Amino acid sequence: MNDLAELVSQRTDYPWVFLATAAGQKDAVVHTMAALMLDSIEDPSMPYLPSSLREFVEALAAWDVRLLAELAKGWTPPSQLHPTLGWFTLNVWYAALRHIKDFNVVTLEECKACPMRELDQQAELLWRSSPAEILDWTEIDDKLKFKISAARGEYRLNERLLQESDILNMSRSQLSVLLRNSDRLSENAKNKLVEISSEAVKQYCGSDLWTKKYDYRQKISPTEISMGRVCSLIELCDEIGVNIRSEMTDAFRIRFASVDDPTEIAPLIYTLLGRWYLH
């Protein structure tokens, strides 16, 4: 991965700073950490939109999640966020929570006390307390009939979405549910997931990665093989101990010169260089 990190570290101006931070470029990391200090986040003259703050979080987490956890200790606690004035701080908490959960920076109770419902939803996904029952691929539909409550509805895994040919149709929310429950999959189910994911990555690498052109004669449609879904599948395989990054990394190196907007490929860089988990 050293040559990939060197490739994306060549520029540190905004918004290329996101990629350079994920690669650990010193000046970029300093810039990102300064942007995520509490004084910067809550400064009325903050030059960044909430979406940019989330990118800073993801980039720093890809490089060194410990730095992110240390910064989070200085943020306004979720329970003390103002319902309207705390929007910027909420965004950094929301993006960071999945990365820093195991560092004991914040608790489920503190997240549930947040006056903004969005953080509570994220915490419910991360602090799942149901037993880690082992499931085979053919049993998933029968056993995973749980629902995860959210302000905007409920996510459910069902038979159609869990067919081998249809798993790529999952929404990002549904893929997130599967990620949170990956410890419940049997070896057979994990092997099947890796097989499907590896094929998806190969097909995506064979498409025009940056202009998103795709051969409609292929079985899988352009909407199914999107960058977001590929990142999701790579992370799912990561979670069950299988690395399928290499082909995607090679394809990225070849096509990097054609990138005009680094924010369009930032999720892929976070995934290839670090551990980037979905909402």
PDB file of C-alpha atoms in Angstrom:
ATOM      1  CA  MET A   1       0.000   0.000   0.000  1.00  0.00           C
ATOM      2  CA  ASN A   2       3.016   2.338   0.273  1.00  0.00           C
ATOM      3  CA  ASP A   3       2.935   3.357  -3.391  1.00  0.00           C
ATOM      4  CA  LEU A   4      -0.823   4.025  -3.184  1.00  0.00           C
ATOM      5  CA  ALA A   5      -0.312   6.248  -0.136  1.00  0.00           C
ATOM      6  CA  GLU A   6       2.479   8.109  -1.931  1.00  0.00           C
ATOM      7  CA  LEU A   7       0.246   8.602  -4.971  1.00  0.00           C
ATOM      8  CA  VAL A   8      -2.570  10.292  -3.038  1.00  0.00           C
ATOM      9  CA  SER A   9      -0.193  12.384  -0.891  1.00  0.00           C
ATOM     10  CA  GLN A  10       1.046  14.568  -3.728  1.00  0.00           C
ATOM     11  CA  ARG A  11      -1.431  17.383  -3.003  1.00  0.00           C
ATOM     12  CA  THR A  12      -2.509  18.713   0.382  1.00  0.00           C
ATOM     13  CA  ASP A  13      -4.702  21.643  -0.652  1.00  0.00           C
ATOM     14  CA  TYR A  14      -8.454  21.442  -0.066  1.00  0.00           C
ATOM     15  CA  PRO A  15     -10.159  19.080  -0.867  1.00  0.00           C
ATOM     16  CA  TRP A  16      -7.167  16.873  -1.774  1.00  0.00           C
ATOM     17  CA  VAL A  17      -6.243  17.098   1.898  1.00  0.00           C
ATOM     18  CA  PHE A  18      -8.801  14.333   2.613  1.00  0.00           C
ATOM     19  CA  LEU A  19      -6.868  11.794   0.529  1.00  0.00           C
ATOM     20  CA  ALA A  20      -3.486  12.937   1.834  1.00  0.00           C
ATOM     21  CA  THR A  21      -4.711  12.640   5.429  1.00  0.00           C
ATOM     22  CA  ALA A  22      -5.883   9.084   4.853  1.00  0.00           C
ATOM     23  CA  ALA A  23      -2.388   8.325   3.569  1.00  0.00           C
ATOM     24  CA  GLY A  24      -0.770   9.898   6.645  1.00  0.00           C
ATOM     25  CA  GLN A  25       0.896  12.877   4.952  1.00  0.00           C
ATOM     26  CA  LYS A  26       2.166  14.946   7.893  1.00  0.00           C
ATOM     27  CA  ASP A  27       0.966  18.424   6.891  1.00  0.00           C
ATOM     28  CA  ALA A  28      -2.432  17.060   5.858  1.00  0.00           C
ATOM     29  CA  VAL A  29      -2.888  15.250   9.175  1.00  0.00           C
ATOM     30  CA  VAL A  30      -2.041  18.451  11.085  1.00  0.00           C
ATOM     31  CA  HIS A  31      -4.554  20.400   8.971  1.00  0.00           C
ATOM     32  CA  THR A  32      -7.267  17.802   9.551  1.00  0.00           C
ATOM     33  CA  MET A  33      -6.707  17.611  13.299  1.00  0.00           C
ATOM     34  CA  ALA A  34      -6.902  21.400  13.544  1.00  0.00           C
ATOM     35  CA  ALA A  35     -10.224  21.364  11.680  1.00  0.00           C
ATOM     36  CA  LEU A  36     -11.615  18.801  14.148  1.00  0.00           C
ATOM     37  CA  MET A  37     -10.669  20.638  17.335  1.00  0.00           C
ATOM     38  CA  LEU A  38     -13.698  21.766  19.347  1.00  0.00           C
ATOM     39  CA  ASP A  39     -12.825  25.452  18.956  1.00  0.00           C
ATOM     40  CA  SER A  40     -12.772  25.044  15.179  1.00  0.00           C
ATOM     41  CA  ILE A  41     -15.965  22.978  15.000  1.00  0.00           C
ATOM     42  CA  GLU A  42     -17.986  25.452  17.078  1.00  0.00           C
ATOM     43  CA  ASP A  43     -16.450  28.604  15.614  1.00  0.00           C
ATOM     44  CA  PRO A  44     -19.231  30.631  13.894  1.00  0.00           C
ATOM     45  CA  SER A  45     -16.764  31.470  11.129  1.00  0.00           C
ATOM     46  CA  MET A  46     -15.996  27.779  10.475  1.00  0.00           C
ATOM     47  CA  PRO A  47     -15.088  27.638   6.757  1.00  0.00           C
ATOM     48  CA  TYR A  48     -16.242  24.038   6.252  1.00  0.00           C
ATOM     49  CA  LEU A  49     -19.678  22.572   5.667  1.00  0.00           C
ATOM     50  CA  PRO A  50     -20.851  19.648   7.843  1.00  0.00           C
ATOM     51  CA  SER A  51     -20.152  17.319   4.916  1.00  0.00           C
ATOM     52  CA  SER A  52     -16.502  18.424   4.917  1.00  0.00           C
ATOM     53  CA  LEU A  53     -16.223  17.828   8.646  1.00  0.00           C
ATOM     54  CA  ARG A  54     -17.451  14.286   8.095  1.00  0.00           C
ATOM     55  CA  GLU A  55     -14.793  13.807   5.420  1.00  0.00           C
ATOM     56  CA  PHE A  56     -12.099  15.019   7.826  1.00  0.00           C
ATOM     57  CA  VAL A  57     -13.326  12.443  10.361  1.00  0.00           C
ATOM     58  CA  GLU A  58     -13.284   9.588   7.865  1.00  0.00           C
ATOM     59  CA  ALA A  59      -9.866  10.561   6.524  1.00  0.00           C
ATOM     60  CA  LEU A  60      -8.276  10.735   9.979  1.00  0.00           C
ATOM     61  CA  ALA A  61      -9.896   7.452  11.011  1.00  0.00           C
ATOM     62  CA  ALA A  62      -8.426   5.784   7.926  1.00  0.00           C
ATOM     63  CA  TRP A  63      -4.957   6.955   8.939  1.00  0.00           C
ATOM     64  CA  ASP A  64      -4.986   6.552  12.740  1.00  0.00           C
ATOM     65  CA  VAL A  65      -8.239   6.103  14.636  1.00  0.00           C
ATOM     66  CA  ARG A  66      -6.415   6.735  17.925  1.00  0.00           C
ATOM     67  CA  LEU A  67      -5.862  10.367  16.943  1.00  0.00           C
ATOM     68  CA  LEU A  68      -9.573  10.691  16.251  1.00  0.00           C
ATOM     69  CA  ALA A  69     -10.449   9.176  19.634  1.00  0.00           C
ATOM     70  CA  GLU A  70      -8.187  11.657  21.418  1.00  0.00           C
ATOM     71  CA  LEU A  71      -9.806  14.581  19.611  1.00  0.00           C
ATOM     72  CA  ALA A  72     -13.282  13.275  20.468  1.00  0.00           C
ATOM     73  CA  LYS A  73     -12.490  13.520  24.184  1.00  0.00           C
ATOM     74  CA  GLY A  74     -12.517  17.296  23.745  1.00  0.00           C
ATOM     75  CA  TRP A  75     -15.812  17.576  21.853  1.00  0.00           C
ATOM     76  CA  THR A  76     -19.035  18.684  23.492  1.00  0.00           C
ATOM     77  CA  PRO A  77     -20.653  15.480  24.875  1.00  0.00           C
ATOM     78  CA  PRO A  78     -23.683  14.280  22.889  1.00  0.00           C
ATOM     79  CA  SER A  79     -26.033  14.821  25.835  1.00  0.00           C
ATOM     80  CA  GLN A  80     -25.045  18.504  25.961  1.00  0.00           C
ATOM     81  CA  LEU A  81     -25.522  19.329  22.293  1.00  0.00           C
ATOM     82  CA  HIS A  82     -27.945  22.136  21.563  1.00  0.00           C
ATOM     83  CA  PRO A  83     -30.847  20.953  19.347  1.00  0.00           C
ATOM     84  CA  THR A  84     -30.188  23.670  16.790  1.00  0.00           C
ATOM     85  CA  LEU A  85     -26.751  25.142  17.527  1.00  0.00           C
ATOM     86  CA  GLY A  86     -24.971  21.805  17.896  1.00  0.00           C
ATOM     87  CA  TRP A  87     -25.414  20.675  14.304  1.00  0.00           C
ATOM     88  CA  PHE A  88     -21.722  20.847  13.356  1.00  0.00           C
ATOM     89  CA  THR A  89     -20.628  18.913  16.447  1.00  0.00           C
ATOM     90  CA  LEU A  90     -23.367  16.343  15.842  1.00  0.00           C
ATOM     91  CA  ASN A  91     -21.938  15.695  12.387  1.00  0.00           C
ATOM     92  CA  VAL A  92     -18.472  14.894  13.708  1.00  0.00           C
ATOM     93  CA  TRP A  93     -19.902  12.650  16.442  1.00  0.00           C
ATOM     94  CA  TYR A  94     -22.099  10.848  13.934  1.00  0.00           C
ATOM     95  CA  ALA A  95     -19.210  10.201  11.548  1.00  0.00           C
ATOM     96  CA  ALA A  96     -16.759   9.262  14.304  1.00  0.00           C
ATOM     97  CA  LEU A  97     -18.934   7.030  16.468  1.00  0.00           C
ATOM     98  CA  ARG A  98     -18.419   3.804  14.547  1.00  0.00           C
ATOM     99  CA  HIS A  99     -14.644   4.315  14.627  1.00  0.00           C
ATOM    100  CA  ILE A 100     -14.194   5.265  18.283  1.00  0.00           C
ATOM    101  CA  LYS A 101     -16.818   3.098  19.981  1.00  0.00           C
ATOM    102  CA  ASP A 102     -14.234   0.718  21.433  1.00  0.00           C
ATOM    103  CA  PHE A 103     -12.087   3.521  22.866  1.00  0.00           C
ATOM    104  CA  ASN A 104     -14.606   4.272  25.653  1.00  0.00           C
ATOM    105  CA  VAL A 105     -14.827   7.911  24.629  1.00  0.00           C
ATOM    106  CA  VAL A 106     -18.630   7.881  24.769  1.00  0.00           C
ATOM    107  CA  THR A 107     -21.308   5.471  25.994  1.00  0.00           C
ATOM    108  CA  LEU A 108     -24.603   4.257  24.588  1.00  0.00           C
ATOM    109  CA  GLU A 109     -26.428   6.103  27.357  1.00  0.00           C
ATOM    110  CA  GLU A 110     -24.735   9.383  26.439  1.00  0.00           C
ATOM    111  CA  CYS A 111     -25.667   8.930  22.787  1.00  0.00           C
ATOM    112  CA  LYS A 112     -29.281   8.125  23.648  1.00  0.00           C
ATOM    113  CA  ALA A 113     -29.399  11.311  25.737  1.00  0.00           C
ATOM    114  CA  CYS A 114     -28.499  13.388  22.685  1.00  0.00           C
ATOM    115  CA  PRO A 115     -31.384  15.762  21.821  1.00  0.00           C
ATOM    116  CA  MET A 116     -30.846  14.950  18.143  1.00  0.00           C
ATOM    117  CA  ARG A 117     -32.276  11.571  17.152  1.00  0.00           C
ATOM    118  CA  GLU A 118     -29.671  10.838  14.445  1.00  0.00           C
ATOM    119  CA  LEU A 119     -26.937   9.911  16.924  1.00  0.00           C
ATOM    120  CA  ASP A 120     -29.288   7.633  18.830  1.00  0.00           C
ATOM    121  CA  GLN A 121     -29.969   5.705  15.618  1.00  0.00           C
ATOM    122  CA  GLN A 122     -26.264   5.209  14.980  1.00  0.00           C
ATOM    123  CA  ALA A 123     -25.709   4.061  18.561  1.00  0.00           C
ATOM    124  CA  GLU A 124     -28.511   1.489  18.284  1.00  0.00           C
ATOM    125  CA  LEU A 125     -26.725  -0.062  15.316  1.00  0.00           C
ATOM    126  CA  LEU A 126     -23.337  -0.106  17.021  1.00  0.00           C
ATOM    127  CA  TRP A 127     -24.312  -1.330  20.487  1.00  0.00           C
ATOM    128  CA  ARG A 128     -26.377  -4.309  19.378  1.00  0.00           C
ATOM    129  CA  SER A 129     -27.012  -6.520  22.423  1.00  0.00           C
ATOM    130  CA  SER A 130     -28.775  -9.533  20.862  1.00  0.00           C
ATOM    131  CA  PRO A 131     -26.995 -12.926  21.141  1.00  0.00           C
ATOM    132  CA  ALA A 132     -24.440 -13.734  18.452  1.00  0.00           C
ATOM    133  CA  GLU A 133     -26.379 -16.718  17.091  1.00  0.00           C
ATOM    134  CA  ILE A 134     -24.507 -18.510  14.281  1.00  0.00           C
ATOM    135  CA  LEU A 135     -26.424 -18.529  10.996  1.00  0.00           C
ATOM    136  CA  ASP A 136     -25.889 -20.398   7.771  1.00  0.00           C
ATOM    137  CA  TRP A 137     -26.520 -18.717   4.404  1.00  0.00           C
ATOM    138  CA  THR A 138     -29.756 -20.650   3.888  1.00  0.00           C
ATOM    139  CA  GLU A 139     -30.963 -19.755   7.385  1.00  0.00           C
ATOM    140  CA  ILE A 140     -30.408 -16.019   7.259  1.00  0.00           C
ATOM    141  CA  ASP A 141     -33.866 -15.147   5.999  1.00  0.00           C
ATOM    142  CA  ASP A 142     -35.569 -17.210   8.690  1.00  0.00           C
ATOM    143  CA  LYS A 143     -33.377 -16.055  11.550  1.00  0.00           C
ATOM    144  CA  LEU A 144     -32.561 -12.423  10.788  1.00  0.00           C
ATOM    145  CA  LYS A 145     -36.117 -11.177  11.159  1.00  0.00           C
ATOM    146  CA  PHE A 146     -35.094  -8.471  13.571  1.00  0.00           C
ATOM    147  CA  LYS A 147     -35.857  -4.814  12.924  1.00  0.00           C
ATOM    148  CA  ILE A 148     -33.703  -1.829  13.746  1.00  0.00           C
ATOM    149  CA  SER A 149     -35.774   1.179  14.698  1.00  0.00           C
ATOM    150  CA  ALA A 150     -34.918   4.532  13.204  1.00  0.00           C
ATOM    151  CA  ALA A 151     -36.610   7.885  12.977  1.00  0.00           C
ATOM    152  CA  ARG A 152     -37.140   7.408   9.256  1.00  0.00           C
ATOM    153  CA  GLY A 153     -38.382   3.833   9.362  1.00  0.00           C
ATOM    154  CA  GLU A 154     -37.106   0.305   9.946  1.00  0.00           C
ATOM    155  CA  TYR A 155     -34.481  -1.751   8.158  1.00  0.00           C
ATOM    156  CA  ARG A 156     -35.240  -5.410   7.536  1.00  0.00           C
ATOM    157  CA  LEU A 157     -33.283  -8.143   5.827  1.00  0.00           C
ATOM    158  CA  ASN A 158     -35.592 -10.331   3.772  1.00  0.00           C
ATOM    159  CA  GLU A 159     -35.422 -13.294   1.433  1.00  0.00           C
ATOM    160  CA  ARG A 160     -35.261 -11.299  -1.789  1.00  0.00           C
ATOM    161  CA  LEU A 161     -32.343  -9.228  -0.588  1.00  0.00           C
ATOM    162  CA  LEU A 162     -30.434 -12.263   0.609  1.00  0.00           C
ATOM    163  CA  GLN A 163     -30.510 -14.314  -2.552  1.00  0.00           C
ATOM    164  CA  GLU A 164     -27.000 -14.766  -3.931  1.00  0.00           C
ATOM    165  CA  SER A 165     -27.757 -12.781  -7.080  1.00  0.00           C
ATOM    166  CA  ASP A 166     -29.589 -10.009  -5.216  1.00  0.00           C
ATOM    167  CA  ILE A 167     -27.285  -9.161  -2.321  1.00  0.00           C
ATOM    168  CA  LEU A 168     -25.809  -6.386  -4.456  1.00  0.00           C
ATOM    169  CA  ASN A 169     -29.256  -4.754  -4.518  1.00  0.00           C
ATOM    170  CA  MET A 170     -29.045  -4.015  -0.793  1.00  0.00           C
ATOM    171  CA  SER A 171     -29.263  -0.382   0.187  1.00  0.00           C
ATOM    172  CA  ARG A 172     -26.347   1.045   2.147  1.00  0.00           C
ATOM    173  CA  SER A 173     -28.510   0.885   5.269  1.00  0.00           C
ATOM    174  CA  GLN A 174     -29.178  -2.817   4.720  1.00  0.00           C
ATOM    175  CA  LEU A 175     -25.502  -3.502   4.039  1.00  0.00           C
ATOM    176  CA  SER A 176     -24.776  -1.695   7.289  1.00  0.00           C
ATOM    177  CA  VAL A 177     -27.172  -4.018   9.124  1.00  0.00           C
ATOM    178  CA  LEU A 178     -25.387  -7.021   7.637  1.00  0.00           C
ATOM    179  CA  LEU A 179     -22.014  -5.583   8.647  1.00  0.00           C
ATOM    180  CA  ARG A 180     -23.167  -5.132  12.234  1.00  0.00           C
ATOM    181  CA  ASN A 181     -24.274  -8.772  12.298  1.00  0.00           C
ATOM    182  CA  SER A 182     -21.364 -10.349  10.446  1.00  0.00           C
ATOM    183  CA  ASP A 183     -20.383 -12.238  13.609  1.00  0.00           C
ATOM    184  CA  ARG A 184     -23.584 -14.275  13.215  1.00  0.00           C
ATOM    185  CA  LEU A 185     -22.633 -15.786   9.852  1.00  0.00           C
ATOM    186  CA  SER A 186     -21.422 -19.373   9.546  1.00  0.00           C
ATOM    187  CA  GLU A 187     -18.296 -20.263   7.578  1.00  0.00           C
ATOM    188  CA  ASN A 188     -20.467 -21.301   4.630  1.00  0.00           C
ATOM    189  CA  ALA A 189     -22.265 -17.952   4.661  1.00  0.00           C
ATOM    190  CA  LYS A 190     -18.973 -16.061   4.933  1.00  0.00           C
ATOM    191  CA  ASN A 191     -17.493 -17.981   2.013  1.00  0.00           C
ATOM    192  CA  LYS A 192     -20.544 -17.196  -0.099  1.00  0.00           C
ATOM    193  CA  LEU A 193     -20.326 -13.515   0.800  1.00  0.00           C
ATOM    194  CA  VAL A 194     -16.648 -13.401  -0.172  1.00  0.00           C
ATOM    195  CA  GLU A 195     -17.403 -15.126  -3.479  1.00  0.00           C
ATOM    196  CA  ILE A 196     -20.127 -12.610  -4.339  1.00  0.00           C
ATOM    197  CA  SER A 197     -18.056  -9.632  -3.195  1.00  0.00           C
ATOM    198  CA  SER A 198     -14.941 -10.702  -5.112  1.00  0.00           C
ATOM    199  CA  GLU A 199     -16.941 -11.013  -8.324  1.00  0.00           C
ATOM    200  CA  ALA A 200     -18.500  -7.587  -7.756  1.00  0.00           C
ATOM    201  CA  VAL A 201     -15.088  -5.975  -7.296  1.00  0.00           C
ATOM    202  CA  LYS A 202     -13.777  -7.637 -10.463  1.00  0.00           C
ATOM    203  CA  GLN A 203     -16.742  -6.414 -12.489  1.00  0.00           C
ATOM    204  CA  TYR A 204     -16.436  -2.907 -11.093  1.00  0.00           C
ATOM    205  CA  CYS A 205     -12.728  -2.803 -11.911  1.00  0.00           C
ATOM    206  CA  GLY A 206     -13.625  -3.792 -15.465  1.00  0.00           C
ATOM    207  CA  SER A 207     -16.000  -0.846 -15.791  1.00  0.00           C
ATOM    208  CA  ASP A 208     -15.017   2.789 -16.311  1.00  0.00           C
ATOM    209  CA  LEU A 209     -14.340   3.539 -12.665  1.00  0.00           C
ATOM    210  CA  TRP A 210     -14.404   7.329 -12.733  1.00  0.00           C
ATOM    211  CA  THR A 211     -17.012   8.236 -15.370  1.00  0.00           C
ATOM    212  CA  LYS A 212     -19.274   5.446 -14.071  1.00  0.00           C
ATOM    213  CA  LYS A 213     -19.906   4.070 -17.570  1.00  0.00           C
ATOM    214  CA  TYR A 214     -20.909   0.444 -17.591  1.00  0.00           C
ATOM    215  CA  ASP A 215     -21.799  -2.289 -20.027  1.00  0.00           C
ATOM    216  CA  TYR A 216     -25.566  -2.701 -19.671  1.00  0.00           C
ATOM    217  CA  ARG A 217     -25.310  -6.197 -21.155  1.00  0.00           C
ATOM    218  CA  GLN A 218     -23.676  -7.345 -17.936  1.00  0.00           C
ATOM    219  CA  LYS A 219     -25.877  -9.103 -15.387  1.00  0.00           C
ATOM    220  CA  ILE A 220     -25.222  -6.484 -12.708  1.00  0.00           C
ATOM    221  CA  SER A 221     -26.483  -2.972 -13.387  1.00  0.00           C
ATOM    222  CA  PRO A 222     -24.567   0.294 -12.893  1.00  0.00           C
ATOM    223  CA  THR A 223     -26.640   1.178  -9.819  1.00  0.00           C
ATOM    224  CA  GLU A 224     -25.784  -2.156  -8.207  1.00  0.00           C
ATOM    225  CA  ILE A 225     -22.044  -1.865  -8.834  1.00  0.00           C
ATOM    226  CA  SER A 226     -21.461   1.593  -7.436  1.00  0.00           C
ATOM    227  CA  MET A 227     -18.420   2.796  -5.549  1.00  0.00           C
ATOM    228  CA  GLY A 228     -20.406   2.873  -2.310  1.00  0.00           C
ATOM    229  CA  ARG A 229     -21.489  -0.742  -2.648  1.00  0.00           C
ATOM    230  CA  VAL A 230     -18.005  -1.895  -3.588  1.00  0.00           C
ATOM    231  CA  CYS A 231     -16.602  -0.176  -0.497  1.00  0.00           C
ATOM    232  CA  SER A 232     -19.333  -1.803   1.596  1.00  0.00           C
ATOM    233  CA  LEU A 233     -18.502  -5.262   0.293  1.00  0.00           C
ATOM    234  CA  ILE A 234     -14.763  -4.787   0.824  1.00  0.00           C
ATOM    235  CA  GLU A 235     -15.445  -3.779   4.422  1.00  0.00           C
ATOM    236  CA  LEU A 236     -17.789  -6.721   4.954  1.00  0.00           C
ATOM    237  CA  CYS A 237     -15.074  -9.090   3.806  1.00  0.00           C
ATOM    238  CA  ASP A 238     -12.595  -7.247   6.021  1.00  0.00           C
ATOM    239  CA  GLU A 239     -14.856  -7.847   8.978  1.00  0.00           C
ATOM    240  CA  ILE A 240     -14.858 -11.596   8.394  1.00  0.00           C
ATOM    241  CA  GLY A 241     -11.113 -11.703   7.854  1.00  0.00           C
ATOM    242  CA  VAL A 242     -10.715 -11.780   4.061  1.00  0.00           C
ATOM    243  CA  ASN A 243      -8.863  -9.077   2.111  1.00  0.00           C
ATOM    244  CA  ILE A 244     -10.212  -8.500  -1.418  1.00  0.00           C
ATOM    245  CA  ARG A 245      -8.639  -5.062  -1.930  1.00  0.00           C
ATOM    246  CA  SER A 246      -5.736  -5.890  -4.246  1.00  0.00           C
ATOM    247  CA  GLU A 247      -7.528  -5.800  -7.614  1.00  0.00           C
ATOM    248  CA  MET A 248      -9.320  -2.568  -6.735  1.00  0.00           C
ATOM    249  CA  THR A 249      -6.043  -0.999  -5.598  1.00  0.00           C
ATOM    250  CA  ASP A 250      -4.362  -1.877  -8.894  1.00  0.00           C
ATOM    251  CA  ALA A 251      -7.278  -0.428 -10.890  1.00  0.00           C
ATOM    252  CA  PHE A 252      -7.145   2.764  -8.855  1.00  0.00           C
ATOM    253  CA  ARG A 253      -3.436   3.312  -9.469  1.00  0.00           C
ATOM    254  CA  ILE A 254      -3.959   3.069 -13.218  1.00  0.00           C
ATOM    255  CA  ARG A 255      -6.851   5.543 -13.315  1.00  0.00           C
ATOM    256  CA  PHE A 256      -5.890   8.060 -10.636  1.00  0.00           C
ATOM    257  CA  ALA A 257      -4.574  10.590 -13.164  1.00  0.00           C
ATOM    258  CA  SER A 258      -8.101  11.056 -14.552  1.00  0.00           C
ATOM    259  CA  VAL A 259      -9.571  12.110 -11.194  1.00  0.00           C
ATOM    260  CA  ASP A 260     -10.792  15.719 -11.112  1.00  0.00           C
ATOM    261  CA  ASP A 261     -12.749  15.792  -7.852  1.00  0.00           C
ATOM    262  CA  PRO A 262     -11.089  13.933  -4.952  1.00  0.00           C
ATOM    263  CA  THR A 263     -14.299  13.869  -2.913  1.00  0.00           C
ATOM    264  CA  GLU A 264     -15.824  11.495  -5.469  1.00  0.00           C
ATOM    265  CA  ILE A 265     -13.199   8.844  -4.758  1.00  0.00           C
ATOM    266  CA  ALA A 266     -12.509   9.624  -1.086  1.00  0.00           C
ATOM    267  CA  PRO A 267     -14.612   6.701   0.236  1.00  0.00           C
ATOM    268  CA  LEU A 268     -12.614   4.305  -1.905  1.00  0.00           C
ATOM    269  CA  ILE A 269      -9.314   5.686  -0.593  1.00  0.00           C
ATOM    270  CA  TYR A 270     -10.492   5.384   3.018  1.00  0.00           C
ATOM    271  CA  THR A 271     -11.453   1.784   2.326  1.00  0.00           C
ATOM    272  CA  LEU A 272      -8.236   0.838   0.553  1.00  0.00           C
ATOM    273  CA  LEU A 273      -5.901   2.527   3.041  1.00  0.00           C
ATOM    274  CA  GLY A 274      -7.833   2.062   6.259  1.00  0.00           C
ATOM    275  CA  ARG A 275     -11.006   0.683   7.761  1.00  0.00           C
ATOM    276  CA  TRP A 276     -14.012   2.714   6.682  1.00  0.00           C
ATOM    277  CA  TYR A 277     -17.399   1.626   8.028  1.00  0.00           C
ATOM    278  CA  LEU A 278     -20.794   2.718   6.515  1.00  0.00           C
ATOM    279  CA  HIS A 279     -23.575   4.563   8.148  1.00  0.00           C
TER     280      HIS A 279
END
